[in-house]
Short mmCIF file of C-alpha atoms and ligand atoms in Angstrom, two decimals:
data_model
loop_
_atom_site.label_atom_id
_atom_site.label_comp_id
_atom_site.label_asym_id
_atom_site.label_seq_id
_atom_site.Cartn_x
_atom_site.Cartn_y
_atom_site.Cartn_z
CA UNK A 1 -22.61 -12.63 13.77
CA UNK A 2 -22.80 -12.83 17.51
CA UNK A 3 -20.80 -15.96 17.72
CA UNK A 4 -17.88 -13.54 15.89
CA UNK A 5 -18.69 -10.60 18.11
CA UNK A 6 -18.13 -13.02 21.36
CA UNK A 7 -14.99 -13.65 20.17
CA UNK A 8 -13.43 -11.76 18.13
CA UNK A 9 -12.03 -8.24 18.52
CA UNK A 10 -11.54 -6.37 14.80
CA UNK A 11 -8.86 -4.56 13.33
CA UNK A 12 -9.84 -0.69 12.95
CA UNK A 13 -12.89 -0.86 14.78
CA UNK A 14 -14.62 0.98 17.50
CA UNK A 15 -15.78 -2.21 18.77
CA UNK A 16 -19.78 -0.85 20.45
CA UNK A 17 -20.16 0.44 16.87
CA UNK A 18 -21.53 -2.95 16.26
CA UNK A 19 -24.26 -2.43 18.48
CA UNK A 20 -26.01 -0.67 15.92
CA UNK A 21 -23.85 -1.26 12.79
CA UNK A 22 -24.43 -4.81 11.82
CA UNK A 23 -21.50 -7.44 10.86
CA UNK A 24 -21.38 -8.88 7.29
CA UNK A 25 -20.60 -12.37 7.71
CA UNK A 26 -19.25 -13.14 3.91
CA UNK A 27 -19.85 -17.04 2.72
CA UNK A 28 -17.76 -16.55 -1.04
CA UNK A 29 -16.35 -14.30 -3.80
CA UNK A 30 -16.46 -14.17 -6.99
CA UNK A 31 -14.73 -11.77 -9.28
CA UNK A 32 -15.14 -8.21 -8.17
CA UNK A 33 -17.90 -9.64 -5.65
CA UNK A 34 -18.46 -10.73 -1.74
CA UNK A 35 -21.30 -12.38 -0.99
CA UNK A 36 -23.20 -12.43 2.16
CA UNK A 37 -25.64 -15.21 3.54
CA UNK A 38 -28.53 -13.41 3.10
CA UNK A 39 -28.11 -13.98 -0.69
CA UNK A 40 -26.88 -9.89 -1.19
CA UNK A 41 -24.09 -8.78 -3.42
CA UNK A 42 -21.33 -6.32 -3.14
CA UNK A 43 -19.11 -5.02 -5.53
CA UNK A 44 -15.30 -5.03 -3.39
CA UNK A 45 -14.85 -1.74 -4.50
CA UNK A 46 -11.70 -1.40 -2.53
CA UNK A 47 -9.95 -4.66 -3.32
CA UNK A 48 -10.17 -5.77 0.39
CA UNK A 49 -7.80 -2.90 1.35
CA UNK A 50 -6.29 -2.49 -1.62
CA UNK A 51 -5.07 -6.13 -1.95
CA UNK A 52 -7.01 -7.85 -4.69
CA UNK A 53 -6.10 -7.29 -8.04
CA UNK A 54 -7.46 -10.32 -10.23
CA UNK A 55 -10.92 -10.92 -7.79
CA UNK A 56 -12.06 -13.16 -5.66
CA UNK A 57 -10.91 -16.67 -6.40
CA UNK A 58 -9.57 -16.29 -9.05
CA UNK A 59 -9.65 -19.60 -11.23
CA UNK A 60 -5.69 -19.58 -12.13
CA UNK A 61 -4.83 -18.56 -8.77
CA UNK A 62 -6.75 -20.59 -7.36
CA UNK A 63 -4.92 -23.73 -9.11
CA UNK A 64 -1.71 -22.44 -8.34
CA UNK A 65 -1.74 -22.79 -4.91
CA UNK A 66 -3.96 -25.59 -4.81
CA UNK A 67 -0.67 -27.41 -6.92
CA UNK A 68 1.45 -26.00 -4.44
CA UNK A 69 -0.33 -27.24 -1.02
CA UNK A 70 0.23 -30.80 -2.38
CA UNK A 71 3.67 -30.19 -2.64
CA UNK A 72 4.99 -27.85 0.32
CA UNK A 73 2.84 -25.89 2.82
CA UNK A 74 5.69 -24.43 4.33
CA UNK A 75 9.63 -24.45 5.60
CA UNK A 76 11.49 -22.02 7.72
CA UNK A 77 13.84 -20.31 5.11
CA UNK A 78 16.89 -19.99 6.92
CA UNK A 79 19.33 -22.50 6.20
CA UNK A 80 16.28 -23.58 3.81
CA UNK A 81 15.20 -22.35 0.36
CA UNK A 82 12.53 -23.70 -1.58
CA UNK A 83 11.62 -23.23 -5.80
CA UNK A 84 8.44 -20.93 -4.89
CA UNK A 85 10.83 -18.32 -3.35
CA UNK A 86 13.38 -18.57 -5.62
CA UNK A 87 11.51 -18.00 -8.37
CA UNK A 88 9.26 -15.54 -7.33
CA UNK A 89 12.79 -13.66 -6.32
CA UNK A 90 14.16 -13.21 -9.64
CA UNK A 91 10.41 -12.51 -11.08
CA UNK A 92 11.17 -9.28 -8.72
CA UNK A 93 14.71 -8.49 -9.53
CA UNK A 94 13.21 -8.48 -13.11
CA UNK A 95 10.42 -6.35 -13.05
CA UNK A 96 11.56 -4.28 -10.20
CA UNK A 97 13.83 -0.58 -11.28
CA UNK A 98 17.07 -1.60 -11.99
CA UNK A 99 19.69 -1.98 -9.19
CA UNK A 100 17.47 -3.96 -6.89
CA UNK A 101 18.67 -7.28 -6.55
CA UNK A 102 18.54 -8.90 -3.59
CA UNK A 103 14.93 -9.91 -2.05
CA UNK A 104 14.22 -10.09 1.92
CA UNK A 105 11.26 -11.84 2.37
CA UNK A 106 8.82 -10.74 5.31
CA UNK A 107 5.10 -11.79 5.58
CA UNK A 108 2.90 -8.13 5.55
CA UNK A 109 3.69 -4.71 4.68
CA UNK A 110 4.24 -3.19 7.91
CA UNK A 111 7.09 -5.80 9.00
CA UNK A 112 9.02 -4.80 5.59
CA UNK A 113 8.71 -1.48 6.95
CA UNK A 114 10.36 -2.59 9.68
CA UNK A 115 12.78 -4.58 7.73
CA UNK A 116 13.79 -1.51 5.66
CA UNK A 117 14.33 0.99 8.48
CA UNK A 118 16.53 -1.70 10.01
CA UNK A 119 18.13 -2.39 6.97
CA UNK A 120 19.25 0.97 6.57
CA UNK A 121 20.48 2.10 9.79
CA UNK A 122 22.37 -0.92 10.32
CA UNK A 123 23.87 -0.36 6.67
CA UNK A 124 25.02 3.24 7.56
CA UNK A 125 26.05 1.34 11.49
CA UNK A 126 28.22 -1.39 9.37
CA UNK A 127 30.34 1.28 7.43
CA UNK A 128 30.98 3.09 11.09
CA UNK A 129 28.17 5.82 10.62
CA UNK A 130 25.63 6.11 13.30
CA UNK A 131 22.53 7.57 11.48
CA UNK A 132 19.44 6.83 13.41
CA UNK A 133 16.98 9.59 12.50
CA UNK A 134 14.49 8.63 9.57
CA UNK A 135 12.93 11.69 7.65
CA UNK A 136 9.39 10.41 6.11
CA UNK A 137 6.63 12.72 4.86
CA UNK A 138 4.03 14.66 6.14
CA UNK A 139 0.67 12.79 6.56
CA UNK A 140 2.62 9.66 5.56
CA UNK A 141 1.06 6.04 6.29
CA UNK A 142 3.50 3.19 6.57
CA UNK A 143 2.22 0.57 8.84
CA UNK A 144 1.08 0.68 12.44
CA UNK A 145 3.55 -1.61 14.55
CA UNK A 146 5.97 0.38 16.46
CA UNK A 147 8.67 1.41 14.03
CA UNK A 148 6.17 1.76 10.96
CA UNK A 149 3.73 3.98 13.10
CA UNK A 150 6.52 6.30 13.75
CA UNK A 151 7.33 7.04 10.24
CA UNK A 152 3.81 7.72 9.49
CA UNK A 153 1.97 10.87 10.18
CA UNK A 154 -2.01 10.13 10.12
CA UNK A 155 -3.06 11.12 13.70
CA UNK A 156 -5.61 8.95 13.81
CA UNK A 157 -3.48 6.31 14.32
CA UNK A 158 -0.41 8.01 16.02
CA UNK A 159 -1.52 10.67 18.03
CA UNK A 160 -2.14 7.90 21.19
CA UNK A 161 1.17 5.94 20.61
CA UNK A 162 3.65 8.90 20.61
CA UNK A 163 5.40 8.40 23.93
CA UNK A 164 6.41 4.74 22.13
CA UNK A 165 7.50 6.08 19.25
CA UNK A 166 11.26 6.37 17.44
CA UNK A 167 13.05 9.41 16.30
CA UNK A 168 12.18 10.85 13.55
CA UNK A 169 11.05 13.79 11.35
CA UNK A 170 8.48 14.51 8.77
CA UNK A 171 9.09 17.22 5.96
CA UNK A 172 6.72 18.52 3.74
CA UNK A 173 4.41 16.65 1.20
CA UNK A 174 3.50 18.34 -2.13
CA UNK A 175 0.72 20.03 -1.57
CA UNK A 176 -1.05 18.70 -4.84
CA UNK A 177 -0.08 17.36 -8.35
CA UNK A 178 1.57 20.68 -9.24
CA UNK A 179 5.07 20.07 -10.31
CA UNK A 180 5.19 23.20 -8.58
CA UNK A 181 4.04 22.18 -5.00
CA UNK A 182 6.82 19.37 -5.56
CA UNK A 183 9.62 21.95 -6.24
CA UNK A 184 8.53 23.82 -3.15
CA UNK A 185 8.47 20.73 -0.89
CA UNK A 186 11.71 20.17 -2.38
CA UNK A 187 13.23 23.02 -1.59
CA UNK A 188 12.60 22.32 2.06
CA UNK A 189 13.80 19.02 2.14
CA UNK A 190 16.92 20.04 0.63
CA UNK A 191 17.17 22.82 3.93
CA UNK A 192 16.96 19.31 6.14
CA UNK A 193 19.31 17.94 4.66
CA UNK A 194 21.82 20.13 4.69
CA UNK A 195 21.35 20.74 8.35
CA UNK A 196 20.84 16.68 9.42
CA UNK A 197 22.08 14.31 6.80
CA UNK A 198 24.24 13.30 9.10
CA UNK A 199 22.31 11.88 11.47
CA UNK A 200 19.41 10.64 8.82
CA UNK A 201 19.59 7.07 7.72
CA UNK A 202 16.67 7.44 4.93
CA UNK A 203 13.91 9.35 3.67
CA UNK A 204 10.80 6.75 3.24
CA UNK A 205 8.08 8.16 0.74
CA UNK A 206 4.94 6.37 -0.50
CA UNK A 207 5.48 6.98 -3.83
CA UNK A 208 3.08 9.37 -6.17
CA UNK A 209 0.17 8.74 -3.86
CA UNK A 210 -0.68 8.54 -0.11
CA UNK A 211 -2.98 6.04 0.44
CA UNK A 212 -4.01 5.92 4.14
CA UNK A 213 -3.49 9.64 4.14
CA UNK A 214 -6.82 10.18 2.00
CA UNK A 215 -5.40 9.26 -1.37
CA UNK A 216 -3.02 12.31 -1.40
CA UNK A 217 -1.44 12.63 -4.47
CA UNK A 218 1.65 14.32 -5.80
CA UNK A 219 3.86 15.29 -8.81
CA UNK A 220 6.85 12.74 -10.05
CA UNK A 221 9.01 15.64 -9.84
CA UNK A 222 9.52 15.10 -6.46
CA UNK A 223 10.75 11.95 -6.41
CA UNK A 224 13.38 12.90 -9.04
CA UNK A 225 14.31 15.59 -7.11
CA UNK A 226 14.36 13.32 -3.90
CA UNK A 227 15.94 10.98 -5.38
CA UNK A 228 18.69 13.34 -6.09
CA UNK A 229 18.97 14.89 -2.94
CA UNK A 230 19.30 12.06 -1.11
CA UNK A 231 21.77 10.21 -3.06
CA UNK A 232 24.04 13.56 -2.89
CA UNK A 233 23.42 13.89 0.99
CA UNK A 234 24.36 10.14 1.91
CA UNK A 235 20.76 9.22 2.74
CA UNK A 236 18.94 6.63 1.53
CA UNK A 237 15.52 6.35 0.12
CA UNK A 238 13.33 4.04 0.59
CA UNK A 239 10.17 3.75 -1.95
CA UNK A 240 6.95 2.00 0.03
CA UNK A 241 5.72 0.64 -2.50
CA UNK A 242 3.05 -1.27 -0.10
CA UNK A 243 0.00 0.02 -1.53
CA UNK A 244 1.56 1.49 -5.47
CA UNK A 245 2.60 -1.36 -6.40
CA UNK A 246 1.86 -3.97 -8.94
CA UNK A 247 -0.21 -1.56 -11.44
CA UNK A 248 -2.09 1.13 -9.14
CA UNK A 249 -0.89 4.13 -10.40
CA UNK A 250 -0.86 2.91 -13.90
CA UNK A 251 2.86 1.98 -14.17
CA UNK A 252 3.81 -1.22 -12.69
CA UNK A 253 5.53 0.46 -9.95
CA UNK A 254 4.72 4.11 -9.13
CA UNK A 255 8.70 5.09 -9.16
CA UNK A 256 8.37 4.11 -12.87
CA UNK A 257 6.81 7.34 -12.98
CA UNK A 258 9.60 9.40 -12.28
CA UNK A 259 12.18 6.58 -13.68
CA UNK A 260 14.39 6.29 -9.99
CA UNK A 261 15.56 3.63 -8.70
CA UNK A 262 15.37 3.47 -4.50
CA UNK A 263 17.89 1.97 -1.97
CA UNK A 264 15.11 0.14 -0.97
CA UNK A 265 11.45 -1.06 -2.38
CA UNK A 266 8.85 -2.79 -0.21
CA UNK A 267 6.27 -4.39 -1.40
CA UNK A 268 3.10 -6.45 -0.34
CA UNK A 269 -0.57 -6.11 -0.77
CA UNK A 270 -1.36 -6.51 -4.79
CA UNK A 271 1.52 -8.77 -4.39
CA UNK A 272 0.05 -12.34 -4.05
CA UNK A 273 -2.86 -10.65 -5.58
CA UNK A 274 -4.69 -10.47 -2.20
CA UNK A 275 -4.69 -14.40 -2.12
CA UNK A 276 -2.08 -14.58 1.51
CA UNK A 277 0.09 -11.95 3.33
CA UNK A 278 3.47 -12.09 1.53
CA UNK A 279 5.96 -8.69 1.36
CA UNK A 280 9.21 -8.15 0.49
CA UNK A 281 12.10 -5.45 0.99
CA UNK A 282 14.57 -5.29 -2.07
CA UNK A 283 17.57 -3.78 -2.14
CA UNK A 284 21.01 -3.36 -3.64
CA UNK A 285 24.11 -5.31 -4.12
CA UNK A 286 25.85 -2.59 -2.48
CA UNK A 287 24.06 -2.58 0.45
CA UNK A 288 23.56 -6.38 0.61
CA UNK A 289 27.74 -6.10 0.34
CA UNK A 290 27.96 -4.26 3.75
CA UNK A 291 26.29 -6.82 5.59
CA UNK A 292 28.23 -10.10 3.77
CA UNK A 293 31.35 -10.72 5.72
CA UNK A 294 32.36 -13.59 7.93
CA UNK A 295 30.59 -14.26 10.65
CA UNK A 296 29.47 -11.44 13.57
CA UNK A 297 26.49 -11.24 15.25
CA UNK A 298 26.38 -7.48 14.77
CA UNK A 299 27.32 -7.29 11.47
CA UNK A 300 24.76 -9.69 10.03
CA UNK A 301 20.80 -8.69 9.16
CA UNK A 302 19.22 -11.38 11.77
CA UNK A 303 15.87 -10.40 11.34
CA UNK A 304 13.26 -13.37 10.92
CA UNK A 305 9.46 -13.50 11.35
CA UNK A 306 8.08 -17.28 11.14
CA UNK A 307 6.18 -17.33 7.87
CA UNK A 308 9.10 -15.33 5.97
CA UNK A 309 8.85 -16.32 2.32
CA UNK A 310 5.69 -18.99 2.94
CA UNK A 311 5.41 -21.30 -0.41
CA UNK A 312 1.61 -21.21 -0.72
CA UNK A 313 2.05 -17.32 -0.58
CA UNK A 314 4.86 -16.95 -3.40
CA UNK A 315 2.35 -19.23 -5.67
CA UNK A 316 -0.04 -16.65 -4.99
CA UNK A 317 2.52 -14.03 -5.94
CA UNK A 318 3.76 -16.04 -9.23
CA UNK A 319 0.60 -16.80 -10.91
CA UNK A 320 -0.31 -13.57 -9.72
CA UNK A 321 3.01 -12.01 -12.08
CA UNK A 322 2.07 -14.31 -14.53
CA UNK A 323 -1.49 -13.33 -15.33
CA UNK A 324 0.46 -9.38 -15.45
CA UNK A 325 2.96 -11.55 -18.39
CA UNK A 326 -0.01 -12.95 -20.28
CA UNK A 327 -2.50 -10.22 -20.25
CA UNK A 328 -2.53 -6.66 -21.60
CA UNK A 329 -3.25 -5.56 -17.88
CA UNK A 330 -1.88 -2.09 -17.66
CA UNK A 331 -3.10 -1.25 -21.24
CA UNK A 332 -6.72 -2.73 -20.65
CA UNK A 333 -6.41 -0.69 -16.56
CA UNK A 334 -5.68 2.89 -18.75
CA UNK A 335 -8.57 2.37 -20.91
CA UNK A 336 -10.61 1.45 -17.18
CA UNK A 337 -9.09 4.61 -15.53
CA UNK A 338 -9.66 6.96 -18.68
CA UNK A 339 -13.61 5.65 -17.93
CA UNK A 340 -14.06 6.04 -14.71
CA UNK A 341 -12.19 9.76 -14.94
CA UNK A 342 -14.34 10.83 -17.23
CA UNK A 343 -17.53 9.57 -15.43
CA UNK A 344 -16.58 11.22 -12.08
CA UNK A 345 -16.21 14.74 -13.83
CA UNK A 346 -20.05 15.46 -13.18
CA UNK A 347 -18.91 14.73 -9.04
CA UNK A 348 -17.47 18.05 -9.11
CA UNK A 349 -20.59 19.92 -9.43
CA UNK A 350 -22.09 18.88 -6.34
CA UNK A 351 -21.76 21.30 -4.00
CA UNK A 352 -20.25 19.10 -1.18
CA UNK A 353 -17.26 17.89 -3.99
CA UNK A 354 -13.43 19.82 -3.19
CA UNK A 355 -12.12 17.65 -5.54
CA UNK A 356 -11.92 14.86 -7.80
CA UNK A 357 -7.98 13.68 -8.74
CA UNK A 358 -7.12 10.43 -9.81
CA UNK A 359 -3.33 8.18 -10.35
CA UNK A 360 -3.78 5.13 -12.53
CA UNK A 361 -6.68 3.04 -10.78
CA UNK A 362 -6.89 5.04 -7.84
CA UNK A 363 -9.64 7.95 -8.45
CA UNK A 364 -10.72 10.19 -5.02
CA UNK A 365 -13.66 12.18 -4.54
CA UNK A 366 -12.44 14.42 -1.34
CA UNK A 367 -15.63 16.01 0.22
CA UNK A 368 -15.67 19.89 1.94
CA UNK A 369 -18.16 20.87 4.69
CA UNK A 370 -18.09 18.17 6.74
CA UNK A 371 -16.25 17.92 10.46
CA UNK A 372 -15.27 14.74 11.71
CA UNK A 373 -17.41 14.41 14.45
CA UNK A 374 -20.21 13.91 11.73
CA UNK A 375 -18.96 10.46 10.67
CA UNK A 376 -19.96 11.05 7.12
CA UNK A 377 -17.33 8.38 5.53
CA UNK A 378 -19.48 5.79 8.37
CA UNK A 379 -22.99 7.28 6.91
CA UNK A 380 -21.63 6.91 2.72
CA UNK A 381 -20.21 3.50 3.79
CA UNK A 382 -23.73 1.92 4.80
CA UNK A 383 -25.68 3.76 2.27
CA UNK A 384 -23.23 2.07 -0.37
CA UNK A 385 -23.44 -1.38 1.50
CA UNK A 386 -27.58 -1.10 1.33
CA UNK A 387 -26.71 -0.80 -2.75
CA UNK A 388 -24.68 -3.05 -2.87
CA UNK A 389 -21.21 -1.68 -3.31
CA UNK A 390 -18.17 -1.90 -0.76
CA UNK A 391 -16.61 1.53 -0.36
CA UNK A 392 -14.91 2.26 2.62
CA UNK A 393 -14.03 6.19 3.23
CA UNK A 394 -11.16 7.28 4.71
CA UNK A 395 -12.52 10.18 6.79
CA UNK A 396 -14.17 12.57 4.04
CA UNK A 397 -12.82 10.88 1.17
CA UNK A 398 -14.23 8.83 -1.11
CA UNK A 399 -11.99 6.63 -3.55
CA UNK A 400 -12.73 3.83 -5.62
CA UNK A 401 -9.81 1.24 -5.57
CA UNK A 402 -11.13 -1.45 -7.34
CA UNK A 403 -9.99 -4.97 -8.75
CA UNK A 404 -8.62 -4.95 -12.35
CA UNK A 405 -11.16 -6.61 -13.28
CA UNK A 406 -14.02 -4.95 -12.64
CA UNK A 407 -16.66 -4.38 -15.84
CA UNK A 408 -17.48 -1.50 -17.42
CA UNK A 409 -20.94 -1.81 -16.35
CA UNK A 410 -19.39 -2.82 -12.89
CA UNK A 411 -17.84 0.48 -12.59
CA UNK A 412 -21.12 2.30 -13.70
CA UNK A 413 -22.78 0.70 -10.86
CA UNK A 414 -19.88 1.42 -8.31
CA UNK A 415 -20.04 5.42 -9.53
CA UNK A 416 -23.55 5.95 -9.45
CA UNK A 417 -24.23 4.39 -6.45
CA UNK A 418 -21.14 6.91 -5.10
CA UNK A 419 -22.67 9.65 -6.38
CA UNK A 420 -26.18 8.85 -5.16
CA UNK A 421 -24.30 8.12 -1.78
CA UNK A 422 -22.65 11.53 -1.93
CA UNK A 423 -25.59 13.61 -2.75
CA UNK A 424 -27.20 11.83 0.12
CA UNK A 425 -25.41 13.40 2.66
C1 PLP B 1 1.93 2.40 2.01
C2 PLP B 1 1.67 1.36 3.06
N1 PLP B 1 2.69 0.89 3.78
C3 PLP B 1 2.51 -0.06 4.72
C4 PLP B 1 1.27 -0.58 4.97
C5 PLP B 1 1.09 -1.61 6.04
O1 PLP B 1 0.81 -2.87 5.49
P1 PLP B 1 0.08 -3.97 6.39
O2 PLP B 1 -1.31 -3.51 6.59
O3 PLP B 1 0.18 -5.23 5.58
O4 PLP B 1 0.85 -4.06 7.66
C6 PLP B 1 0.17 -0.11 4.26
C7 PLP B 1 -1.18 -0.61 4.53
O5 PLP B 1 -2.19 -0.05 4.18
C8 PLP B 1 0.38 0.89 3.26
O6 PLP B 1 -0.64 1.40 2.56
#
């Protein structure tokens, strides 16, 4: 522990809270659990931010990128391809909404953020329209380099960065699952459009649920409707699919949902399974068309990060897709997610419960009474570590994000310690 804190500075961390707030130095995993060196257990309730889908070393993961280490580590992928990438390309093209068929490898989600904004001004820039405004939602999270951070909307991570930041403008998120609330926010985004399509390049939604943003969820409706609006104003959308993907909101892809089809998808996280960082942007023909001409240095996409495309990663991502093709995953996750929604109704009865509200495999207790000064998502996060389950609040909201999986008796543990936690308070 101290030979880590000498050294090493960690992501999302006020750093002195480790005076008091010990480290957990992990030695393996095994399924849905972490283990520590102490010989304590704990249930990775959160999939490692959301990553892991299959567990922790995962036996026929595991073997597929063992297999692949022996053959190719890694090559640059311009001017290069390799079979991992290729493969794992048209495994996307397939399973992906229709009309997304070309695949631009990046290496982590906020970088095919990146990627995507890029992509889509320099589409409109290509066909001679200069659109540089990006319209994204209201307590949006996309990523927090540059770019990404300015087409999210969480303050916490914002608020300090704004001078930095690009243009752009948030509109209204549904204000719950109401199909309702999504007509409403609708309605406004159509007035924005009108006004500034034609300066917009795209609208960029997390899809059905907003993860960073305390699991905010909201009605398909408005994605059809978005979907619509956009399309008719000469904007495109773009779906981040970062965190939605891959089975999380009980459809492989959360625009499934709503059955559109984006300008552009990104995808990363569940995507190797949470083995390596691997993410993609897909696209259209159409758009891939604007770009394909002969050669000019301002015409072309030349955007490149060093581990684009990395082999070992697109094994991950292909067994990964493979263990989706031979087992009833979705099926067995709605039995999971019927479970654990009917075990978190008693949750609402505690007096310090707003709400309960789930999407697929994402279920969120959101707590009232608290202000943030209190640091009660810090106080639930160590009384569920003492019990051995990793839940990891995002402010006063408690969600269980779990691998698929996890037991049945697993998940009993993970709720009752959560509601132990919560009544703690
Ligand atoms: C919807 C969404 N987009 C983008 C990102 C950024 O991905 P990364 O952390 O790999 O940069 C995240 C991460 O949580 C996310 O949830």
């Amino acid at each position: 522990m101290q030979k880590d804190l000498d050294v090493i500075w960690h992501p999302c961390t006020q750093m002195k809270d480790h005076e008091t707030l010990p480290l957990i130095p992990i030695k393996s995993g095994k399924g849905v659990y972490l283990y520590d060196f102490e010989g304590n257990s704990y249930i990775d309730a959160v999939s490692s931010w959301w990553v892991n889908l299959f567990g922790h070393a995962n036996p026929f993961i595991n073997e597929k990128v063992k297999a692949q280490i022996d053959t190719l580590e890694h090559v640059l992928l311009a001017g290069f391809t390799h079979e991992p990438a290729v493969q794992l390309a048209h495994k996307l093209v397939d399973i992906t909404p229709s009309g997304l068929d070309k695949v631009f490898y990046v290496d982590n989600g906020s970088s095919a953020v990146e990627a995507a904004l890029k992509m889509s001004y320099h589409y409109h820039l290509n066909l001679g329209k200069n659109k540089s405004v990006f319209l994204s939602l209201r307590n949006s999270y996309h990523g927090e380099t540059i770019g990404a951070l300015s087409v999210g909307d969480v303050a916490l991570y914002k608020e300090t960065y704004k001078p930095l930041l690009i243009a752009n403008k948030q509109v209204p998120v549904p204000l719950d699952q109401s199909e309702e609330a999504a007509i409403e926010a609708l309605k406004i985004l159509e007035e924005i459009l009108k006004n500034d399509a034609h300066e917009v390049a795209a609208l960029i939604v997390e899809p059905l649920v907003q993860g960073a943003g305390g699991m905010h969820m909201y009605h398909p409706r408005y994605l059809v409707g978005a979907r619509a609006l956009t399309k008719a104003y000469d904007v495109h959308l773009i779906a981040d699919e970062i965190m939605t993907g891959f089975g999380r909101t009980g459809r492989m892809f959360a625009c499934e949902h709503a059955d559109i089809s984006p300008d552009f998808m990104t995808l990363s996280k569940g995507l190797t399974g949470g083995y390596l960082p691997l993410s993609v942007v897909m696209t259209s023909n159409e758009i891939y068309q604007a770009f394909y001409c002969d050669y000019n240095e301002h015409k072309a996409f030349l955007h490149s990060h060093s581990y684009t495309g990395n082999p070992l990663a697109c094994a991950a991502a292909l067994a990964t897709l493979e263990i989706f093709d031979t087992e009833n995953v979705l099926e067995e996750n709605k039995k999971k997610q019927q479970y654990i929604m009917n075990e978190v109704q008693k949750f609402t009865l505690l007096s310090n419960v707003k709400e309960v509200r789930q999407q697929g495999m994402i279920t969120a207790i959101e707590l009232k009474g608290y202000n943030v000064k209190e640091r009660i998502g810090l106080r639930f996060y160590q009384f569920a570590l003492s019990k051995g389950v990793l839940l990891r609040p995002l402010g006063h909201v408690i969600y269980f994000m779990p691998p698929y999986i996890i037991t049945y008796k697993e998940i009993d543990k993970m709720i009752s310690v959560a509601y132990e936690g919560i009544q703690s308070l």
